[in-house]
């Protein structure tokens, strides 16, 4: 597929749009449909499209699998760490009300952080799984 | 009225897709039909106003899992041998029809769609609808429930995904020889 001109041109113009849409879904999840899970999947779909058109090695150069493994753990760490921080700010585990200033602001910040953790983990795990399966086919 | 019309059409397409999947032997075409099936389900969720679920179904069911299944058949053969049936499938047919009839009979007791007196609408849903906006300031109730009220459950979900990634890496992720070779190359270049 690497020599297909139409696929290369179309996917080159599509991938930035997919990434912007994923970021929109990630950070606009409080207001519209979506959230970290969907955003992570969409973002990994952009990389998978790149891998399908330009080859697996090119995609692994953008995001090396070592970084992906760190990111997968980092997302869970952000999520669970937010819970620990809320413990220190006087609330229950994952009760964001006391994070900053008012209750609403704390909830906003907490939901944003938690969704970010979900997004990072889902994105990297989806790519880890895809690279693991697709990498097996290589000679 | 228009909802019913759209639902009937979508359900008919779902049934047609399912029958086509059962009758096919070309695995590549079957994976494409799986994607179409997920997309039709997502359309049904939108008609039922569950946009967050529809979003997930479209992204995961039609998107990622199609790509993963394609990556999988790239490793195996893309055809399934047609098996000649040597017995008459009457018993399975009877079991399927009886189970289906029991399920349809069970749906008769289910409250109608959107019924305000249904148990799902009278339990915790009113609390979320009334209190989520003043308590969290988030207009999307689904996000408020997922990330705030049920934050602990969502943490569990993320850990499940993380564990799935680890399991896949442990089972088929090993390409250690090549990655160390690349690292050696890099170190040589650095030196």
mmCIF file of C-alpha atoms in Angstrom:
data_model
loop_
_atom_site.group_PDB
_atom_site.id
_atom_site.type_symbol
_atom_site.label_atom_id
_atom_site.label_comp_id
_atom_site.label_asym_id
_atom_site.label_seq_id
_atom_site.Cartn_x
_atom_site.Cartn_y
_atom_site.Cartn_z
ATOM 1 C CA UNK A 1 0.000 0.000 0.000
ATOM 2 C CA UNK A 2 3.011 2.262 0.406
ATOM 3 C CA UNK A 3 3.049 3.274 -3.258
ATOM 4 C CA UNK A 4 -0.579 4.278 -3.544
ATOM 5 C CA UNK A 5 -0.445 8.018 -4.305
ATOM 6 C CA UNK A 6 -4.136 8.775 -3.675
ATOM 7 C CA UNK A 7 -4.119 7.037 -0.302
ATOM 8 C CA UNK A 8 -0.971 8.871 0.762
ATOM 9 C CA UNK A 9 -2.278 12.316 -0.219
ATOM 10 C CA UNK A 10 -5.750 11.810 1.250
ATOM 11 C CA UNK A 11 -4.487 10.348 4.520
ATOM 12 C CA UNK A 12 -1.874 13.102 4.869
ATOM 13 C CA UNK A 13 -4.625 15.691 4.794
ATOM 14 C CA UNK A 14 -6.964 13.611 6.979
ATOM 15 C CA UNK A 15 -4.603 12.738 9.831
ATOM 16 C CA UNK A 16 -4.227 16.321 11.196
ATOM 17 C CA UNK A 17 -8.013 16.712 11.161
ATOM 18 C CA UNK A 18 -8.431 13.411 13.039
ATOM 19 C CA UNK A 19 -5.906 14.530 15.661
ATOM 20 C CA UNK A 20 -7.602 17.920 16.121
ATOM 21 C CA UNK A 21 -10.973 16.172 16.432
ATOM 22 C CA UNK A 22 -9.532 13.805 19.052
ATOM 23 C CA UNK A 23 -8.249 16.755 21.083
ATOM 24 C CA UNK A 24 -11.644 18.435 20.753
ATOM 25 C CA UNK A 25 -13.406 15.296 21.991
ATOM 26 C CA UNK A 26 -10.885 15.008 24.840
ATOM 27 C CA UNK A 27 -11.167 18.534 26.205
ATOM 28 C CA UNK A 28 -14.774 19.257 25.235
ATOM 29 C CA UNK A 29 -16.123 16.064 26.827
ATOM 30 C CA UNK A 30 -17.593 17.997 29.764
ATOM 31 C CA UNK A 31 -19.859 19.930 27.398
ATOM 32 C CA UNK A 32 -20.583 17.660 24.437
ATOM 33 C CA UNK A 33 -20.584 13.928 23.826
ATOM 34 C CA UNK A 34 -17.265 12.188 24.226
ATOM 35 C CA UNK A 35 -14.486 12.048 26.766
ATOM 36 C CA UNK A 36 -11.127 10.478 27.377
ATOM 37 C CA UNK A 37 -12.037 6.998 26.157
ATOM 38 C CA UNK A 38 -13.375 8.103 22.763
ATOM 39 C CA UNK A 39 -10.593 10.665 22.326
ATOM 40 C CA UNK A 40 -7.907 8.060 23.016
ATOM 41 C CA UNK A 41 -9.413 5.692 20.464
ATOM 42 C CA UNK A 42 -9.709 8.430 17.814
ATOM 43 C CA UNK A 43 -6.134 9.599 18.381
ATOM 44 C CA UNK A 44 -4.815 6.043 18.094
ATOM 45 C CA UNK A 45 -6.894 5.635 14.903
ATOM 46 C CA UNK A 46 -4.946 8.541 13.396
ATOM 47 C CA UNK A 47 -1.640 6.761 14.101
ATOM 48 C CA UNK A 48 -3.038 3.428 12.875
ATOM 49 C CA UNK A 49 -4.111 5.088 9.607
ATOM 50 C CA UNK A 50 -0.577 6.437 9.273
ATOM 51 C CA UNK A 51 0.832 2.970 9.951
ATOM 52 C CA UNK A 52 -1.469 1.368 7.361
ATOM 53 C CA UNK A 53 -0.544 3.831 4.615
ATOM 54 C CA UNK A 54 3.100 4.650 5.328
ATOM 55 C CA UNK A 55 4.174 1.403 6.958
ATOM 56 C CA UNK A 56 4.636 0.163 10.497
ATOM 57 C CA UNK A 57 8.262 1.250 10.829
ATOM 58 C CA UNK A 58 7.424 4.860 9.960
ATOM 59 C CA UNK A 59 4.664 4.865 12.571
ATOM 60 C CA UNK A 60 6.943 3.373 15.213
ATOM 61 C CA UNK A 61 9.429 6.143 14.504
ATOM 62 C CA UNK A 62 6.796 8.747 15.446
ATOM 63 C CA UNK A 63 5.882 6.955 18.665
ATOM 64 C CA UNK A 64 8.466 4.375 19.767
ATOM 65 C CA UNK A 65 6.973 1.438 21.630
ATOM 66 C CA UNK A 66 9.070 2.246 24.701
ATOM 67 C CA UNK A 67 7.335 5.609 25.041
ATOM 68 C CA UNK A 68 3.944 3.948 24.502
ATOM 69 C CA UNK A 69 4.583 1.590 27.435
ATOM 70 C CA UNK A 70 5.500 4.522 29.675
ATOM 71 C CA UNK A 71 2.407 6.454 28.529
ATOM 72 C CA UNK A 72 0.116 3.498 29.280
ATOM 73 C CA UNK A 73 1.278 3.492 32.871
ATOM 74 C CA UNK A 74 1.336 7.290 33.079
ATOM 75 C CA UNK A 75 -2.391 7.540 32.302
ATOM 76 C CA UNK A 76 -3.325 5.198 35.144
ATOM 77 C CA UNK A 77 -0.883 7.101 37.375
ATOM 78 C CA UNK A 78 -2.522 10.460 36.567
ATOM 79 C CA UNK A 79 -5.948 9.010 37.351
ATOM 80 C CA UNK A 80 -4.986 7.296 40.600
ATOM 81 C CA UNK A 81 -2.709 10.199 41.563
ATOM 82 C CA UNK A 82 -5.625 12.634 41.268
ATOM 83 C CA UNK A 83 -7.391 10.456 43.813
ATOM 84 C CA UNK A 84 -4.401 10.643 46.169
ATOM 85 C CA UNK A 85 -4.266 14.444 45.818
ATOM 86 C CA UNK A 86 -7.956 14.688 46.724
ATOM 87 C CA UNK A 87 -7.170 12.694 49.887
ATOM 88 C CA UNK A 88 -4.599 15.343 50.874
ATOM 89 C CA UNK A 89 -7.015 18.178 50.121
ATOM 90 C CA UNK A 90 -9.402 16.811 52.703
ATOM 91 C CA UNK A 91 -11.937 14.885 50.614
ATOM 92 C CA UNK A 92 -12.625 11.220 49.968
ATOM 93 C CA UNK A 93 -10.703 9.298 47.311
ATOM 94 C CA UNK A 94 -11.582 10.827 43.890
ATOM 95 C CA UNK A 95 -13.815 13.494 45.472
ATOM 96 C CA UNK A 96 -12.570 16.540 43.549
ATOM 97 C CA UNK A 97 -14.583 19.165 45.425
ATOM 98 C CA UNK A 98 -11.650 20.368 47.544
ATOM 99 C CA UNK A 99 -8.962 20.398 44.831
ATOM 100 C CA UNK A 100 -8.958 24.155 44.195
ATOM 101 C CA UNK A 101 -11.023 27.110 45.414
ATOM 102 C CA UNK A 102 -14.697 26.451 44.907
ATOM 103 C CA UNK A 103 -16.432 23.101 44.564
ATOM 104 C CA UNK A 104 -17.299 23.685 40.887
ATOM 105 C CA UNK A 105 -13.722 24.626 39.982
ATOM 106 C CA UNK A 106 -12.399 21.583 41.840
ATOM 107 C CA UNK A 107 -14.823 19.268 40.061
ATOM 108 C CA UNK A 108 -13.857 20.800 36.701
ATOM 109 C CA UNK A 109 -10.152 20.318 37.322
ATOM 110 C CA UNK A 110 -10.624 16.812 38.687
ATOM 111 C CA UNK A 111 -12.762 15.666 35.748
ATOM 112 C CA UNK A 112 -10.271 17.211 33.291
ATOM 113 C CA UNK A 113 -7.316 15.409 34.908
ATOM 114 C CA UNK A 114 -9.122 12.101 35.166
ATOM 115 C CA UNK A 115 -10.289 12.241 31.541
ATOM 116 C CA UNK A 116 -6.731 13.077 30.497
ATOM 117 C CA UNK A 117 -5.501 9.957 32.293
ATOM 118 C CA UNK A 118 -8.162 7.843 30.584
ATOM 119 C CA UNK A 119 -7.281 9.319 27.186
ATOM 120 C CA UNK A 120 -3.531 8.728 27.525
ATOM 121 C CA UNK A 121 -3.952 5.127 28.686
ATOM 122 C CA UNK A 122 -6.549 4.208 26.051
ATOM 123 C CA UNK A 123 -4.496 5.828 23.270
ATOM 124 C CA UNK A 124 -1.286 4.040 24.170
ATOM 125 C CA UNK A 125 -2.851 0.647 24.937
ATOM 126 C CA UNK A 126 -4.757 0.635 21.613
ATOM 127 C CA UNK A 127 -1.500 1.379 19.792
ATOM 128 C CA UNK A 128 0.419 -1.212 21.828
ATOM 129 C CA UNK A 129 -2.144 -3.856 20.858
ATOM 130 C CA UNK A 130 -2.148 -2.796 17.197
ATOM 131 C CA UNK A 131 1.650 -2.734 16.953
ATOM 132 C CA UNK A 132 1.849 -6.110 18.701
ATOM 133 C CA UNK A 133 -0.554 -7.719 16.208
ATOM 134 C CA UNK A 134 0.698 -5.942 13.087
ATOM 135 C CA UNK A 135 4.353 -6.402 14.090
ATOM 136 C CA UNK A 136 3.960 -10.187 14.055
ATOM 137 C CA UNK A 137 3.468 -10.190 10.292
ATOM 138 C CA UNK A 138 6.911 -8.795 9.616
ATOM 139 C CA UNK A 139 9.599 -11.170 8.356
ATOM 140 C CA UNK B 1 -43.381 8.084 14.423
ATOM 141 C CA UNK B 2 -40.286 8.819 12.344
ATOM 142 C CA UNK B 3 -38.217 7.194 15.124
ATOM 143 C CA UNK B 4 -40.112 3.932 14.714
ATOM 144 C CA UNK B 5 -39.620 4.039 10.956
ATOM 145 C CA UNK B 6 -35.861 4.611 11.297
ATOM 146 C CA UNK B 7 -35.589 1.911 13.971
ATOM 147 C CA UNK B 8 -37.362 -0.665 11.804
ATOM 148 C CA UNK B 9 -35.060 0.075 8.877
ATOM 149 C CA UNK B 10 -31.928 -0.052 11.039
ATOM 150 C CA UNK B 11 -33.018 -3.311 12.694
ATOM 151 C CA UNK B 12 -33.769 -4.824 9.278
ATOM 152 C CA UNK B 13 -30.276 -3.861 8.081
ATOM 153 C CA UNK B 14 -28.777 -5.316 11.284
ATOM 154 C CA UNK B 15 -30.569 -8.624 10.657
ATOM 155 C CA UNK B 16 -29.508 -8.661 6.991
ATOM 156 C CA UNK B 17 -25.886 -7.987 7.987
ATOM 157 C CA UNK B 18 -25.976 -10.758 10.604
ATOM 158 C CA UNK B 19 -27.347 -13.290 8.100
ATOM 159 C CA UNK B 20 -24.765 -12.221 5.520
ATOM 160 C CA UNK B 21 -21.965 -12.699 8.095
ATOM 161 C CA UNK B 22 -23.195 -16.209 8.915
ATOM 162 C CA UNK B 23 -23.394 -17.240 5.256
ATOM 163 C CA UNK B 24 -20.016 -15.870 4.146
ATOM 164 C CA UNK B 25 -16.665 -17.641 4.167
ATOM 165 C CA UNK B 26 -14.416 -14.769 3.068
ATOM 166 C CA UNK B 27 -13.022 -13.464 6.363
ATOM 167 C CA UNK B 28 -12.027 -10.099 4.895
ATOM 168 C CA UNK B 29 -15.608 -9.391 3.821
ATOM 169 C CA UNK B 30 -16.881 -10.627 7.199
ATOM 170 C CA UNK B 31 -14.666 -8.119 9.044
ATOM 171 C CA UNK B 32 -15.986 -5.313 6.859
ATOM 172 C CA UNK B 33 -19.537 -6.462 7.644
ATOM 173 C CA UNK B 34 -18.673 -6.456 11.386
ATOM 174 C CA UNK B 35 -17.723 -2.809 10.962
ATOM 175 C CA UNK B 36 -21.006 -2.080 9.200
ATOM 176 C CA UNK B 37 -22.875 -3.919 11.978
ATOM 177 C CA UNK B 38 -21.201 -1.734 14.631
ATOM 178 C CA UNK B 39 -21.967 1.383 12.654
ATOM 179 C CA UNK B 40 -25.650 0.442 12.356
ATOM 180 C CA UNK B 41 -25.726 -0.176 16.135
ATOM 181 C CA UNK B 42 -24.190 3.260 16.671
ATOM 182 C CA UNK B 43 -26.917 4.778 14.489
ATOM 183 C CA UNK B 44 -29.547 3.029 16.638
ATOM 184 C CA UNK B 45 -27.967 4.443 19.815
ATOM 185 C CA UNK B 46 -28.170 7.932 18.284
ATOM 186 C CA UNK B 47 -31.868 7.441 17.540
ATOM 187 C CA UNK B 48 -32.268 6.468 21.221
ATOM 188 C CA UNK B 49 -30.443 9.727 22.238
ATOM 189 C CA UNK B 50 -27.470 7.834 23.744
ATOM 190 C CA UNK B 51 -24.838 9.837 21.852
ATOM 191 C CA UNK B 52 -21.943 8.980 24.183
ATOM 192 C CA UNK B 53 -22.553 5.256 23.744
ATOM 193 C CA UNK B 54 -22.978 5.734 19.994
ATOM 194 C CA UNK B 55 -19.673 7.598 19.871
ATOM 195 C CA UNK B 56 -17.894 4.765 21.668
ATOM 196 C CA UNK B 57 -19.508 2.116 19.473
ATOM 197 C CA UNK B 58 -18.530 3.938 16.286
ATOM 198 C CA UNK B 59 -14.953 4.566 17.444
ATOM 199 C CA UNK B 60 -14.252 1.181 19.052
ATOM 200 C CA UNK B 61 -16.605 -1.245 17.288
ATOM 201 C CA UNK B 62 -16.398 0.133 13.770
ATOM 202 C CA UNK B 63 -12.943 1.675 13.999
ATOM 203 C CA UNK B 64 -10.332 0.057 16.204
ATOM 204 C CA UNK B 65 -11.638 -3.501 16.348
ATOM 205 C CA UNK B 66 -11.942 -3.590 12.542
ATOM 206 C CA UNK B 67 -8.309 -2.505 12.244
ATOM 207 C CA UNK B 68 -7.237 -5.069 14.857
ATOM 208 C CA UNK B 69 -9.122 -7.896 13.142
ATOM 209 C CA UNK B 70 -7.579 -6.904 9.783
ATOM 210 C CA UNK B 71 -4.142 -7.001 11.412
ATOM 211 C CA UNK B 72 -5.013 -10.448 12.741
ATOM 212 C CA UNK B 73 -6.110 -11.967 9.419
ATOM 213 C CA UNK B 74 -2.931 -10.590 7.893
ATOM 214 C CA UNK B 75 -1.203 -13.163 10.128
ATOM 215 C CA UNK B 76 -3.485 -16.055 9.167
ATOM 216 C CA UNK B 77 -5.397 -17.077 6.033
ATOM 217 C CA UNK B 78 -8.287 -14.942 4.895
ATOM 218 C CA UNK B 79 -10.603 -17.834 3.984
ATOM 219 C CA UNK B 80 -12.620 -20.244 6.057
ATOM 220 C CA UNK B 81 -13.175 -23.691 4.563
ATOM 221 C CA UNK B 82 -16.780 -24.484 3.874
ATOM 222 C CA UNK B 83 -17.625 -27.409 6.116
ATOM 223 C CA UNK B 84 -20.074 -29.908 4.726
ATOM 224 C CA UNK B 85 -22.881 -30.501 7.183
ATOM 225 C CA UNK B 86 -23.326 -34.231 7.670
ATOM 226 C CA UNK B 87 -26.214 -34.035 10.148
ATOM 227 C CA UNK B 88 -29.599 -32.361 10.066
ATOM 228 C CA UNK B 89 -29.552 -29.232 12.240
ATOM 229 C CA UNK B 90 -33.071 -29.707 13.639
ATOM 230 C CA UNK B 91 -32.141 -29.810 17.337
ATOM 231 C CA UNK B 92 -30.118 -26.556 17.264
ATOM 232 C CA UNK B 93 -32.945 -24.922 15.300
ATOM 233 C CA UNK B 94 -35.512 -25.953 17.919
ATOM 234 C CA UNK B 95 -33.258 -24.713 20.754
ATOM 235 C CA UNK B 96 -32.695 -21.360 19.035
ATOM 236 C CA UNK B 97 -36.395 -20.844 18.295
ATOM 237 C CA UNK B 98 -37.396 -21.800 21.852
ATOM 238 C CA UNK B 99 -34.794 -19.448 23.366
ATOM 239 C CA UNK B 100 -35.835 -16.635 21.030
ATOM 240 C CA UNK B 101 -39.511 -17.154 21.893
ATOM 241 C CA UNK B 102 -38.664 -17.073 25.623
ATOM 242 C CA UNK B 103 -36.718 -13.828 25.172
ATOM 243 C CA UNK B 104 -39.550 -12.214 23.204
ATOM 244 C CA UNK B 105 -41.989 -13.375 25.915
ATOM 245 C CA UNK B 106 -39.672 -11.753 28.489
ATOM 246 C CA UNK B 107 -39.746 -8.415 26.665
ATOM 247 C CA UNK B 108 -43.517 -8.225 27.214
ATOM 248 C CA UNK B 109 -42.884 -7.361 30.892
ATOM 249 C CA UNK B 110 -40.238 -4.726 30.145
ATOM 250 C CA UNK B 111 -41.511 -1.146 30.585
ATOM 251 C CA UNK B 112 -41.880 0.745 27.307
ATOM 252 C CA UNK B 113 -38.953 2.818 26.040
ATOM 253 C CA UNK B 114 -38.718 6.132 27.914
ATOM 254 C CA UNK B 115 -41.392 5.190 30.473
ATOM 255 C CA UNK B 116 -41.004 7.684 33.385
ATOM 256 C CA UNK B 117 -42.151 5.064 35.926
ATOM 257 C CA UNK B 118 -39.564 2.459 34.858
ATOM 258 C CA UNK B 119 -37.204 1.347 37.676
ATOM 259 C CA UNK B 120 -34.169 2.689 35.790
ATOM 260 C CA UNK B 121 -35.711 6.175 35.718
ATOM 261 C CA UNK B 122 -36.774 6.284 39.378
ATOM 262 C CA UNK B 123 -33.616 4.997 41.097
ATOM 263 C CA UNK B 124 -30.597 7.350 40.936
ATOM 264 C CA UNK B 125 -31.291 9.011 37.572
ATOM 265 C CA UNK B 126 -33.435 11.851 39.043
ATOM 266 C CA UNK B 127 -30.644 12.680 41.499
ATOM 267 C CA UNK B 128 -28.093 12.984 38.677
ATOM 268 C CA UNK B 129 -30.438 15.030 36.504
ATOM 269 C CA UNK B 130 -31.261 17.472 39.317
ATOM 270 C CA UNK B 131 -27.940 17.738 41.126
ATOM 271 C CA UNK B 132 -25.132 17.096 38.604
ATOM 272 C CA UNK B 133 -25.194 20.620 37.113
ATOM 273 C CA UNK B 134 -25.112 22.529 40.439
ATOM 274 C CA UNK B 135 -22.690 20.072 42.075
ATOM 275 C CA UNK B 136 -20.141 19.622 39.290
ATOM 276 C CA UNK B 137 -20.885 22.439 36.848
ATOM 277 C CA UNK B 138 -20.593 19.982 33.938
ATOM 278 C CA UNK B 139 -23.474 20.160 31.425
ATOM 279 C CA UNK B 140 -22.902 16.627 30.088
ATOM 280 C CA UNK B 141 -24.488 14.396 32.735
ATOM 281 C CA UNK B 142 -22.807 11.296 31.285
ATOM 282 C CA UNK B 143 -19.354 12.814 31.837
ATOM 283 C CA UNK B 144 -20.310 13.992 35.335
ATOM 284 C CA UNK B 145 -21.454 10.477 36.297
ATOM 285 C CA UNK B 146 -18.507 8.696 34.644
ATOM 286 C CA UNK B 147 -15.703 10.892 35.903
ATOM 287 C CA UNK B 148 -17.048 12.278 39.170
ATOM 288 C CA UNK B 149 -19.879 10.317 40.785
ATOM 289 C CA UNK B 150 -18.621 6.972 39.506
ATOM 290 C CA UNK B 151 -14.950 7.919 39.326
ATOM 291 C CA UNK B 152 -13.896 4.788 41.142
ATOM 292 C CA UNK B 153 -15.611 2.532 38.559
ATOM 293 C CA UNK B 154 -13.938 4.406 35.729
ATOM 294 C CA UNK B 155 -10.570 3.976 37.442
ATOM 295 C CA UNK B 156 -11.284 0.237 37.414
ATOM 296 C CA UNK B 157 -12.082 0.406 33.689
ATOM 297 C CA UNK B 158 -8.817 2.188 32.924
ATOM 298 C CA UNK B 159 -6.920 -0.430 34.921
ATOM 299 C CA UNK B 160 -8.700 -3.144 32.899
ATOM 300 C CA UNK B 161 -7.543 -1.529 29.638
ATOM 301 C CA UNK B 162 -4.028 -1.168 31.043
ATOM 302 C CA UNK B 163 -4.022 -4.838 32.060
ATOM 303 C CA UNK B 164 -5.224 -5.847 28.574
ATOM 304 C CA UNK B 165 -2.303 -3.965 27.064
ATOM 305 C CA UNK B 166 0.148 -5.698 29.407
ATOM 306 C CA UNK B 167 -1.379 -9.097 28.598
ATOM 307 C CA UNK B 168 -1.040 -8.555 24.840
ATOM 308 C CA UNK B 169 2.547 -7.384 25.282
ATOM 309 C CA UNK B 170 3.386 -10.455 27.363
ATOM 310 C CA UNK B 171 1.754 -12.853 24.903
ATOM 311 C CA UNK B 172 2.777 -11.562 21.476
ATOM 312 C CA UNK B 173 4.669 -8.314 22.051
ATOM 313 C CA UNK B 174 8.119 -9.813 22.149
ATOM 314 C CA UNK B 175 10.426 -8.487 19.450
ATOM 315 C CA UNK B 176 13.327 -8.066 21.815
ATOM 316 C CA UNK B 177 16.064 -9.122 19.471
ATOM 317 C CA UNK B 178 15.189 -6.499 16.883
ATOM 318 C CA UNK B 179 14.679 -3.695 19.366
ATOM 319 C CA UNK B 180 18.056 -4.317 21.011
ATOM 320 C CA UNK B 181 19.635 -4.373 17.558
ATOM 321 C CA UNK B 182 18.091 -0.961 16.840
ATOM 322 C CA UNK B 183 19.300 0.296 20.223
ATOM 323 C CA UNK B 184 22.830 -0.942 19.524
ATOM 324 C CA UNK B 185 22.730 0.867 16.199
ATOM 325 C CA UNK B 186 21.642 4.066 17.914
ATOM 326 C CA UNK B 187 24.361 3.763 20.511
ATOM 327 C CA UNK B 188 26.909 3.285 17.762
ATOM 328 C CA UNK B 189 25.582 6.371 16.000
ATOM 329 C CA UNK B 190 25.723 8.360 19.234
ATOM 330 C CA UNK B 191 29.269 7.260 19.824
#
